[in-house]
XYZ file of C-alpha atoms in Angstrom:
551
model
C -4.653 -36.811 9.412
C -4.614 -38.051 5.455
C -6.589 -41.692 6.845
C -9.098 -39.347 8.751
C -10.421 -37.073 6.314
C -10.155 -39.981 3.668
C -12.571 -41.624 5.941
C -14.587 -38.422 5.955
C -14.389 -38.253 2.359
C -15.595 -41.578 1.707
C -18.712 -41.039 3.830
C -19.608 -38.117 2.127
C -20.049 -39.561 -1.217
C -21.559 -42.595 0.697
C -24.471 -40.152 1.608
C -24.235 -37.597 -1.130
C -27.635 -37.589 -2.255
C -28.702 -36.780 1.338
C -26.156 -33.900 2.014
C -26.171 -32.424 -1.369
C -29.124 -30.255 -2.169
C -28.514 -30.190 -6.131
C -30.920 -31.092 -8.242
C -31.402 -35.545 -8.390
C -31.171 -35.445 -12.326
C -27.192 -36.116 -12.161
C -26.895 -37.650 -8.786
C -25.508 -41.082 -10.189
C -22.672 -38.695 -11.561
C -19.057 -40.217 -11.388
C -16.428 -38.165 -9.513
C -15.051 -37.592 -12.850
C -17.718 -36.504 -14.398
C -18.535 -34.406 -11.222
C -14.877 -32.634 -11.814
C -15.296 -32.086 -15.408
C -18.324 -30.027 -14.010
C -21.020 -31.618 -16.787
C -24.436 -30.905 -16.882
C -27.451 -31.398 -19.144
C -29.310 -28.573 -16.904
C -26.925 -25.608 -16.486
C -26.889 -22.294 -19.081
C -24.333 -21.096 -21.291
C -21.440 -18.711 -19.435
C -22.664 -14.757 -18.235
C -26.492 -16.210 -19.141
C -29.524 -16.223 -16.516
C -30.860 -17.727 -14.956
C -28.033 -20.565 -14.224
C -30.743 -23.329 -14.257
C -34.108 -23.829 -16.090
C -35.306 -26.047 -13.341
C -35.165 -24.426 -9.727
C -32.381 -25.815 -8.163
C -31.471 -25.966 -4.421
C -28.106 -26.162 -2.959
C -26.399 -26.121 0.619
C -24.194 -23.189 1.749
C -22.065 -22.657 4.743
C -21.706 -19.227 5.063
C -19.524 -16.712 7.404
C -22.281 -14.376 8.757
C -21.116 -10.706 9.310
C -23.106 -8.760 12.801
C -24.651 -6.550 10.435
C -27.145 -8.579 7.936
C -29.992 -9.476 9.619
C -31.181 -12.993 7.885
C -29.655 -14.247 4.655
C -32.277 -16.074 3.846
C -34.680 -13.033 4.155
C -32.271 -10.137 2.724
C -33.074 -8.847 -0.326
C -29.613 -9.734 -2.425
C -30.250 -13.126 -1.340
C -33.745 -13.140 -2.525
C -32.617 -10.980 -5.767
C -30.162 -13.800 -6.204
C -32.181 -16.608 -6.399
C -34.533 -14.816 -8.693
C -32.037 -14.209 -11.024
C -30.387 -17.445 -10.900
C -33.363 -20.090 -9.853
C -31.372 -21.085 -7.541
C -32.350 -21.452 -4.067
C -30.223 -21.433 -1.096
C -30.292 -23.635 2.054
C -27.946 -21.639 4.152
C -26.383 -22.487 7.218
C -25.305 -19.604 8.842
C -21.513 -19.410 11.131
C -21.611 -16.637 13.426
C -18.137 -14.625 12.727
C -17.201 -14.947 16.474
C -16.671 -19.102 15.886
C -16.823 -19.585 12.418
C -13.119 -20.707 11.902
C -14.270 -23.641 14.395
C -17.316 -24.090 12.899
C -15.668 -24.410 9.576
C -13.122 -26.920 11.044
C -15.628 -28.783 12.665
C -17.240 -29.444 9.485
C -14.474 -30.163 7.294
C -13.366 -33.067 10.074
C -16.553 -34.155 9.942
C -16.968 -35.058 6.193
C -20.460 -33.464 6.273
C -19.569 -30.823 3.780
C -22.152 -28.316 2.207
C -22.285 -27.859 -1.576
C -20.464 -24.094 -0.926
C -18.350 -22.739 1.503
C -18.762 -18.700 1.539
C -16.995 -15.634 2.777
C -14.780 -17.709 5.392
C -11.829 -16.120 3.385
C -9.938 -19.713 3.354
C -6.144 -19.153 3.515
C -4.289 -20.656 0.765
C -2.280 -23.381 2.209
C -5.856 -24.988 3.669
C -7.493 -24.825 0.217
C -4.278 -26.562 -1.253
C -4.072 -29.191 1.813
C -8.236 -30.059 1.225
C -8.022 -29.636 -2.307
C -4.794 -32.063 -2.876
C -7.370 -34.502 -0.906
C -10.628 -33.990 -3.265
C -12.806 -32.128 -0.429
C -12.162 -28.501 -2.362
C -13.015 -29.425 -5.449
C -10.074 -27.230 -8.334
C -12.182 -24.823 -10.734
C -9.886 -24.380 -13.609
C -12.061 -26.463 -16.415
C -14.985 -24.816 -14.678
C -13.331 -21.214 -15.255
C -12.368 -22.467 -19.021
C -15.733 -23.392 -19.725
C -18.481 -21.388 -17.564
C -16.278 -18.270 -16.397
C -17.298 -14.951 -17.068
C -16.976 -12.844 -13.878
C -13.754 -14.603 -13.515
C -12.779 -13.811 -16.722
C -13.502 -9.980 -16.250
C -11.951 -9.902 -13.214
C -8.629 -11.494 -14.752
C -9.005 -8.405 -17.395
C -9.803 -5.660 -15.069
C -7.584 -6.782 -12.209
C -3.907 -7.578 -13.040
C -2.324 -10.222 -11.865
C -5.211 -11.601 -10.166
C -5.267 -15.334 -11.802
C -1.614 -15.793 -10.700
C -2.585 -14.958 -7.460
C -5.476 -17.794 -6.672
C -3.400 -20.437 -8.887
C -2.163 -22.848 -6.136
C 1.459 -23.776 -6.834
C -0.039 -27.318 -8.202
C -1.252 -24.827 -11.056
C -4.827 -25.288 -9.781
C -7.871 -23.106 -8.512
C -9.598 -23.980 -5.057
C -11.413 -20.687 -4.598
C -12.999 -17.566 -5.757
C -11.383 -14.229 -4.094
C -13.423 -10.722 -3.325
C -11.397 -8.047 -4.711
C -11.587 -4.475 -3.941
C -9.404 -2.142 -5.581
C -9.802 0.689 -3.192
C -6.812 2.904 -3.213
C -7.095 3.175 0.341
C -6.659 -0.049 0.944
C -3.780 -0.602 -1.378
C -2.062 2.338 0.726
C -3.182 1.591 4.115
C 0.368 2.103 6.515
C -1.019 5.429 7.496
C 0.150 8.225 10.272
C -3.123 10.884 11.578
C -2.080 14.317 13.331
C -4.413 17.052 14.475
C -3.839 20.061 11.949
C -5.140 22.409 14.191
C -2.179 22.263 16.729
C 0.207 22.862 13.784
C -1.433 25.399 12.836
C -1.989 27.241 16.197
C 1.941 26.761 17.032
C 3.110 27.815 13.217
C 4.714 24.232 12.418
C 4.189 22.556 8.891
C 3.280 19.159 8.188
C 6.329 17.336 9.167
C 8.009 15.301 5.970
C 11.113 13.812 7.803
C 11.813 11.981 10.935
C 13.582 15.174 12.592
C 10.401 17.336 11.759
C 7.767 14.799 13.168
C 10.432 14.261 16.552
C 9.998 18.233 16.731
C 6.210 18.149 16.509
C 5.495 15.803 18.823
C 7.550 17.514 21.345
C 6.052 20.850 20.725
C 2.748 19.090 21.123
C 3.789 17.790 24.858
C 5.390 21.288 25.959
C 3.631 23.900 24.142
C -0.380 23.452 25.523
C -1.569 23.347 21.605
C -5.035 22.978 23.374
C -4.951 26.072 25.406
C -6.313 25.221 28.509
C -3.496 25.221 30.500
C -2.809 21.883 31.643
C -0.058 19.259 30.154
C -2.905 16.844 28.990
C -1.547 16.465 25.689
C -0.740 12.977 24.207
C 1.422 13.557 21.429
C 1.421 9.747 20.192
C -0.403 6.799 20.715
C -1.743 3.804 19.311
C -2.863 0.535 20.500
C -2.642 -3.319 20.546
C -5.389 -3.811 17.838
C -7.018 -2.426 14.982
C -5.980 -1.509 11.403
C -2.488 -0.944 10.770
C -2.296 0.307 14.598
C 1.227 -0.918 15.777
C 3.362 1.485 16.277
C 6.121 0.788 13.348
C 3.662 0.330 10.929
C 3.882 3.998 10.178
C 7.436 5.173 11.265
C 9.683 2.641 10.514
C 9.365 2.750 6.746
C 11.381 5.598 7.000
C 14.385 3.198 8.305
C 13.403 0.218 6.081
C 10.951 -0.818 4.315
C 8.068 -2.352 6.896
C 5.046 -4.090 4.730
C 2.407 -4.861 7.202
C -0.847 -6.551 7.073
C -0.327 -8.336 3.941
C 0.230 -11.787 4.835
C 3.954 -11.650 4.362
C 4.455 -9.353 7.814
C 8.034 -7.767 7.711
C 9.229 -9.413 4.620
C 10.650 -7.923 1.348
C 11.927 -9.006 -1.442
C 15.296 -8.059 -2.746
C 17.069 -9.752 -6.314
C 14.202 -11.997 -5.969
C 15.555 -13.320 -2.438
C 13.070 -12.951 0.353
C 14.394 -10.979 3.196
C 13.055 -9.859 7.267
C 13.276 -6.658 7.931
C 13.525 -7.213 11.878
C 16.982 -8.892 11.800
C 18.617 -5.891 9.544
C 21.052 -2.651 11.608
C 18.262 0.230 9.435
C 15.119 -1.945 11.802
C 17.714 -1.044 15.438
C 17.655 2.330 14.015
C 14.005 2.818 13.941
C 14.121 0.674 17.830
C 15.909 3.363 18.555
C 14.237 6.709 17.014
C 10.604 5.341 18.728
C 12.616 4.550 22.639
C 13.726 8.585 22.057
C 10.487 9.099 21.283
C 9.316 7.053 24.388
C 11.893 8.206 26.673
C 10.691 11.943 26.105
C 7.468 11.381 26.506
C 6.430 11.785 23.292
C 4.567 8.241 23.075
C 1.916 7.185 25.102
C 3.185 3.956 27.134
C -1.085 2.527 26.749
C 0.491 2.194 23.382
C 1.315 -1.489 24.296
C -1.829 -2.438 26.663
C -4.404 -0.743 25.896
C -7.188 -1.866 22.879
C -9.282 1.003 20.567
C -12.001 1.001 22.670
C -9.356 2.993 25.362
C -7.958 4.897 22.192
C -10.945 6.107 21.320
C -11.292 7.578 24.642
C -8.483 9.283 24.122
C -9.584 10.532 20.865
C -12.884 11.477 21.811
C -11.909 13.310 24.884
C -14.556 15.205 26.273
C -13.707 18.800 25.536
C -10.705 19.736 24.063
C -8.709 17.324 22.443
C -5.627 15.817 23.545
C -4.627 13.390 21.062
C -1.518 14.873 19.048
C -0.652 11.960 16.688
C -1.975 8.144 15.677
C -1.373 6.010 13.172
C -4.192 3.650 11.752
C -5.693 2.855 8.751
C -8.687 4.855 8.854
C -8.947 7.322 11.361
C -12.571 6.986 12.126
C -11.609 3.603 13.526
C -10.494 6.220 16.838
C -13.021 8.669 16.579
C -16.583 8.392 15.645
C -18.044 9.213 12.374
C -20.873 11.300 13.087
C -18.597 14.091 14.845
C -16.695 16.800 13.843
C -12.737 16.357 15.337
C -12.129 13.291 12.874
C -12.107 16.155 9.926
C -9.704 17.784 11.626
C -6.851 15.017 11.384
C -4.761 14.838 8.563
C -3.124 12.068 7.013
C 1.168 12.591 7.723
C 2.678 11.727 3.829
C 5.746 9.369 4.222
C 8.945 10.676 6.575
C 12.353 10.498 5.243
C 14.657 8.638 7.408
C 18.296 9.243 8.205
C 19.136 8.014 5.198
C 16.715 9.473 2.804
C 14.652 6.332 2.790
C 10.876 7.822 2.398
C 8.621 4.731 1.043
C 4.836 3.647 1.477
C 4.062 0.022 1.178
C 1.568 -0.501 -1.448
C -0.582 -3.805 -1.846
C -0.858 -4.497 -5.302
C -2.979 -7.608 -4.741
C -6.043 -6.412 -3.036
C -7.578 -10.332 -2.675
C -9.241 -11.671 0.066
C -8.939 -15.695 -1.276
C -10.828 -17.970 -0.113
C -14.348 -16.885 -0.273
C -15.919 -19.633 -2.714
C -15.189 -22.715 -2.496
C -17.067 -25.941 -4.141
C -16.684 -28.473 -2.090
C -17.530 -32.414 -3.026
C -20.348 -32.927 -1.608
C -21.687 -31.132 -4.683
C -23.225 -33.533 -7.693
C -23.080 -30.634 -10.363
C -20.300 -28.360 -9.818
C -21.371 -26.466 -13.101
C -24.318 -25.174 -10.828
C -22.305 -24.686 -7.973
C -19.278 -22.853 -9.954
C -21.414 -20.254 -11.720
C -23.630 -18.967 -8.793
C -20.252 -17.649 -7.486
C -19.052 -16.299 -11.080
C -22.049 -14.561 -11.243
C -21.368 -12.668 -8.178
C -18.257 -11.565 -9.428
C -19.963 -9.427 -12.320
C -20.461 -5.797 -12.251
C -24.043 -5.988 -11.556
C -24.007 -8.394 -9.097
C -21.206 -6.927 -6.977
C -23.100 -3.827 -6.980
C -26.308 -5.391 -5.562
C -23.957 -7.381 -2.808
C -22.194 -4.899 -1.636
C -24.467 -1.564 -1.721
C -28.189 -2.544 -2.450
C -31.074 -2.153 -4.183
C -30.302 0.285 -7.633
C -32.702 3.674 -7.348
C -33.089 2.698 -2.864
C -29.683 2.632 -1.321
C -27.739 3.705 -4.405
C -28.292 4.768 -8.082
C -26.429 5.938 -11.656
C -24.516 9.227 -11.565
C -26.343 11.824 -13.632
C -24.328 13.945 -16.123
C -21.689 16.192 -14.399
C -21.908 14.581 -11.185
C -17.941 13.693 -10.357
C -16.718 10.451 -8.682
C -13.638 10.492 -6.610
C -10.803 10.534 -9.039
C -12.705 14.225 -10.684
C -13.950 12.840 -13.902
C -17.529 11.849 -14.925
C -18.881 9.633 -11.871
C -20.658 6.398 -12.620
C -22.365 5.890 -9.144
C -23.527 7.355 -6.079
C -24.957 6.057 -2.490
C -28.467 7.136 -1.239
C -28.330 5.388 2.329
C -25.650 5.109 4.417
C -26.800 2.164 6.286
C -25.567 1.228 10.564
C -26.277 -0.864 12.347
C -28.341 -4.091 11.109
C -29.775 -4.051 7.987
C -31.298 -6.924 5.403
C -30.963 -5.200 2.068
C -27.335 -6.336 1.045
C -24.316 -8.388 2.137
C -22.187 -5.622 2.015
C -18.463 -6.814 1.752
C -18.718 -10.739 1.465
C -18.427 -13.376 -0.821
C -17.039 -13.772 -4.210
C -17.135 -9.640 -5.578
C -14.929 -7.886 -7.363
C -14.636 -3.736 -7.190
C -12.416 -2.866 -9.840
C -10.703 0.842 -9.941
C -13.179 2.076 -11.716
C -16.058 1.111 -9.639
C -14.097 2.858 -6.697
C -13.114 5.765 -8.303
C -16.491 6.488 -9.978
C -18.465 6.939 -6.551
C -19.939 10.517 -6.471
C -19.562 11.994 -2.716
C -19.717 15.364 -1.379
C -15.312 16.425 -0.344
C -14.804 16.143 3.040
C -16.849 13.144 3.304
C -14.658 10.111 4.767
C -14.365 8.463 1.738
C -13.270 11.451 -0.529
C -10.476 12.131 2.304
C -9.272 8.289 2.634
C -9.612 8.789 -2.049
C -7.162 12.339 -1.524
C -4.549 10.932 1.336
C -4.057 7.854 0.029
C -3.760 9.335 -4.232
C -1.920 12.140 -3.282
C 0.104 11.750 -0.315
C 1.589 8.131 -0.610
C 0.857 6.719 -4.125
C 3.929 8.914 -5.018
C 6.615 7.131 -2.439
C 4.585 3.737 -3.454
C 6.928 0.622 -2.864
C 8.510 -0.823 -6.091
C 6.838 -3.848 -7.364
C 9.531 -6.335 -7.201
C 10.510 -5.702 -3.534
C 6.496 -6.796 -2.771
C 6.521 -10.178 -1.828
C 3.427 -11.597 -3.502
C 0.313 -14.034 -1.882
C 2.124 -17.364 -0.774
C 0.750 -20.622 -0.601
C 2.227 -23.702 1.453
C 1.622 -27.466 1.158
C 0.593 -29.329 3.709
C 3.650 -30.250 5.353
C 5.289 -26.618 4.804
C 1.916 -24.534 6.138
C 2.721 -27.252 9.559
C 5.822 -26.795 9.799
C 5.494 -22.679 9.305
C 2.901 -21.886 11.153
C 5.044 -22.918 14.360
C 7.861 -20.996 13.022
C 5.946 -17.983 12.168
C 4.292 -17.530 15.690
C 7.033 -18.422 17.682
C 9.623 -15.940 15.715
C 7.065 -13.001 15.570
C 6.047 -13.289 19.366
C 9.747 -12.651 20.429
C 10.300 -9.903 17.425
C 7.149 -8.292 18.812
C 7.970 -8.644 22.518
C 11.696 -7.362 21.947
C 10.610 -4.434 19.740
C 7.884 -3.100 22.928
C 10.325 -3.717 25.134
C 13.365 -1.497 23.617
C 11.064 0.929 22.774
C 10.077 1.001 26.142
C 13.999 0.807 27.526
C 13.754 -2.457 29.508
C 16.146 -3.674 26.920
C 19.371 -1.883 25.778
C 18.625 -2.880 22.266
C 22.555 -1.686 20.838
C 24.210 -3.933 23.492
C 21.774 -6.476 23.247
C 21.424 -6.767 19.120
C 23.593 -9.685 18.219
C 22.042 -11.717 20.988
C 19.064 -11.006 19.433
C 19.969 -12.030 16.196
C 21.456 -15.445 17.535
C 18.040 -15.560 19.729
C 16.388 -15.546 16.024
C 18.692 -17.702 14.080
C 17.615 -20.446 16.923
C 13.934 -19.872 16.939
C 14.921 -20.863 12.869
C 14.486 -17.985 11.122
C 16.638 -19.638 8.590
C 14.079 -22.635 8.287
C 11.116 -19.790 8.168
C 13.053 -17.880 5.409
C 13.714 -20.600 2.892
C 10.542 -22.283 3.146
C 8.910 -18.497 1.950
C 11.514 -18.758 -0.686
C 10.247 -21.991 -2.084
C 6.873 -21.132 -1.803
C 7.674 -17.923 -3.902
C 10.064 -19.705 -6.403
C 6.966 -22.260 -7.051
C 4.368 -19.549 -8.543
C 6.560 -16.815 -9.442
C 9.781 -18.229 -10.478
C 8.393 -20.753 -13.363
């Protein structure tokens, strides 16, 4: 592997002046000179344009189904006239781009930048230990100034893309969106509790009661036992079926990279091997067992959810957990209003937590790579991105056209003075923006500050998430942070980590389902795990985590 992309390396700078697209006034630059990021051409940090000269350089970029051209979209062209620098972009379609981006990193003919593939950690340490991703820090000391804001505005946020080696290999997008930082959610139709007197239900007991009032008392009056009072499906955000309801047994963190892990004394720990995660097994097989949860839960996709959601006539969809819950019924009609986000349940043992995600980074989403003769260049096009304007312009449009200032008295979502507001809600394909890619950074006051109308979607995702489980938030030091492997641990993990989650998954459907008596069968589950190496998979975690955050 090492021999092969040093070959690959060496044929890159072989050709460099032919695959690099920066300007030829540095092109005899040493590779030292090239990671010092020196330049006789580039402007001082935050100034514009980047480059007196127009300047041309090479991106790979991770295209998203809804931009139609980058090189015709307005952001891109309002880019390069703010910058003079002009972009010969390559364009992966999102479908392959992970092989398109491992094609070309095998090959050795890299592009100046790599954008918006969202690059996992352990792969920008593995090609950055081997010079292909070239590290930013002297770039960040020198030229940063979106990076430096975001550092300010966003906590924790330089610890987080620091590499264990103490180096940077990539830019992140950040979006501080409280409901993404809260996004284990539970739906249920208010108007069923309301037509059968029940209250929103705050413990396990209450929701077990709901449900099963929902099956056997025809909340949709037309006489038939059509109700579903719980279902999910096999994809889509935060969708599995413990996401939600087994928090109130143990605490579950999902989606964050660090699936069913928590940290306790500093020690990481599973939940799925712990006697609180057989008690939630065994609360959602009661809840099967009765009824009470739809068995598509475990075949079908959203595209059959949302059937169920969107069921012609009256409704019949009790319960569901997912992110947002427009993700099961569309947007533009009226029942998704009518679904009300379930705060946290207390469990048996007065356990009642939401798992919070302090670190809102997608990593990976600039990355200079060598094939680039003036990293200065390179560097701040990406910091620029990261600035207030800039993100703006990215990720909503064209100021005064698809979004403008808030005037006096206008409120954003947190009820004080608003900053912002939108003008067009774009679908479908559009070329004024790039909407949520690349190097950007939404701060909490960006989010907060957007001026809608209540009961629009994102006023009620604002409300849930603020009021209902930002109170029951998980503590800080049972979060366990961003990880990043070397090469030989991210190998030696990733086998681990799919092997031990397949049989976690495949035992949890199937003694929620009853085709395994999970009580008899729990210690031969846990010596089932101890042999997949769940030890192995637990201290390699720990050393990635006592590498960053135990220094």
């Amino acid at each position: 592997m090492k021999k092969m992309v040093l070959i690959a390396l060496l044929s890159t700078l072989a050709l460099m002046p032919v695959l690099s697209a920066c300007s030829k006034e540095d092109s005899g630059a040493s590779n030292n000179k090239q990671a010092e990021g020196t330049s006789s051409i580039v402007t001082p940090a935050g100034q514009l344009p980047i480059v007196k000269n127009k300047t041309k350089l090479r991106v790979l970029m991770l295209g998203a189904t809804n931009v139609e051209d980058y090189k015709t979209n307005e952001y891109s062209k309002w880019l390069e006239e703010q910058t003079n620098i002009e972009i010969e972009w390559e364009v992966a379609p999102q479908k392959d781009g992970e092989q398109k981006l491992n094609l070309m990193l095998a090959s050795g003919d890299y592009p100046d930048i790599i954008l918006n593939f969202g690059v996992s950690p352990s792969k920008m340490m593995v090609y950055g230990s081997q010079g292909v991703f070239l590290p930013l820090n002297d770039l960040i000391e020198k030229y940063g100034y979106g990076v430096k804001e975001m550092y300010k505005n966003v906590p924790g946020s330089k610890e987080v893309i620091t590499a264990p080696d103490g180096k940077i290999y990539g830019l992140p997008r950040v979006d501080m969106n409280p409901h993404v930082m809260a996004p284990q959610r539970m739906w249920i139709y208010t108007p069923w509790l309301e037509k059968l007197g029940l209250k929103m239900p705050t413990t396990t007991d209450e929701f077990y009661e709901v449900l099963k009032a929902f099956k056997t008392k025809d909340p949709n009056g037309n006489g038939k036992a059509d109700e579903i009072p719980l279902a999910s499906s096999t994809d889509g955000g935060h969708a599995g079926i413990d996401n939600f309801l087994m928090n109130a047994f143990i605490y579950n963190d999902k989606g964050s990279g660090n699936d069913n892990l928590y940290l306790k004394n500093g020690k990481i720990e599973t939940a799925f091997n712990k006697p609180a995660w057989k008690e939630g097994l065994l609360y959602l097989n009661k809840l099967y067992k009765e009824g009470l949860l739809a068995p598509e839960t475990f075949t079908q996709d959203t595209t059959q959810l949302k059937r169920m959601g969107e069921n012609p006539g009256v409704p019949i969809l009790g319960a569901v957990p997912r992110a947002v819950i427009t993700e099961v019924m569309a947007l533009n009609g009226d029942r998704w209003s009518s679904y009300k986000a379930v705060p946290p349940l207390k469990g048996p043992s007065g356990l009642q937590v939401a798992p919070y995600k302090p670190f809102p980074i997608v990593q990976g989403q600039f990355i200079v790579t060598s094939a680039c003769n003036q990293p200065d260049v390179c560097f701040r096009w990406g910091d620029m991105m990261m600035t207030e304007e800039f993100t703006m312009r990215g990720i909503n449009g064209r100021p005064d056209v698809e979004w403008r200032k808030a005037k006096e008295g206008e409120l954003g979502l947190d009820g004080k003075q608003g900053t912002w507001t939108k003008l067009v809600v774009p679908s479908g394909v559009q070329n004024f923006f790039w909407n949520n890619q690349g190097p950007m950074v939404q701060p909490s006051p960006m989010r907060s500050g957007l001026v809608v109308k209540k009961g629009e979607l994102a006023q009620v995702l604002y409300e849930e998430s603020t009021t209902k489980y930002f109170p029951y938030q998980s503590k800080k030091e049972e979060i366990v942070p961003p990880l990043t492997f070397n090469e030989q641990q991210a190998t030696e993990i990733a086998d681990l980590q799919k092997t031990i989650y397949d049989y976690v998954n495949e035992t949890m459907a199937r003694a929620i389902m009853g085709d395994v008596d999970i009580n008899k069968e729990w210690d031969n589950y846990l010596k089932q795990l101890e042999g997949l190496g769940l030890n192995r998979f637990i201290e390699i975690r720990q050393e990635a985590y006592d590498a960053v955050y135990k220094k």
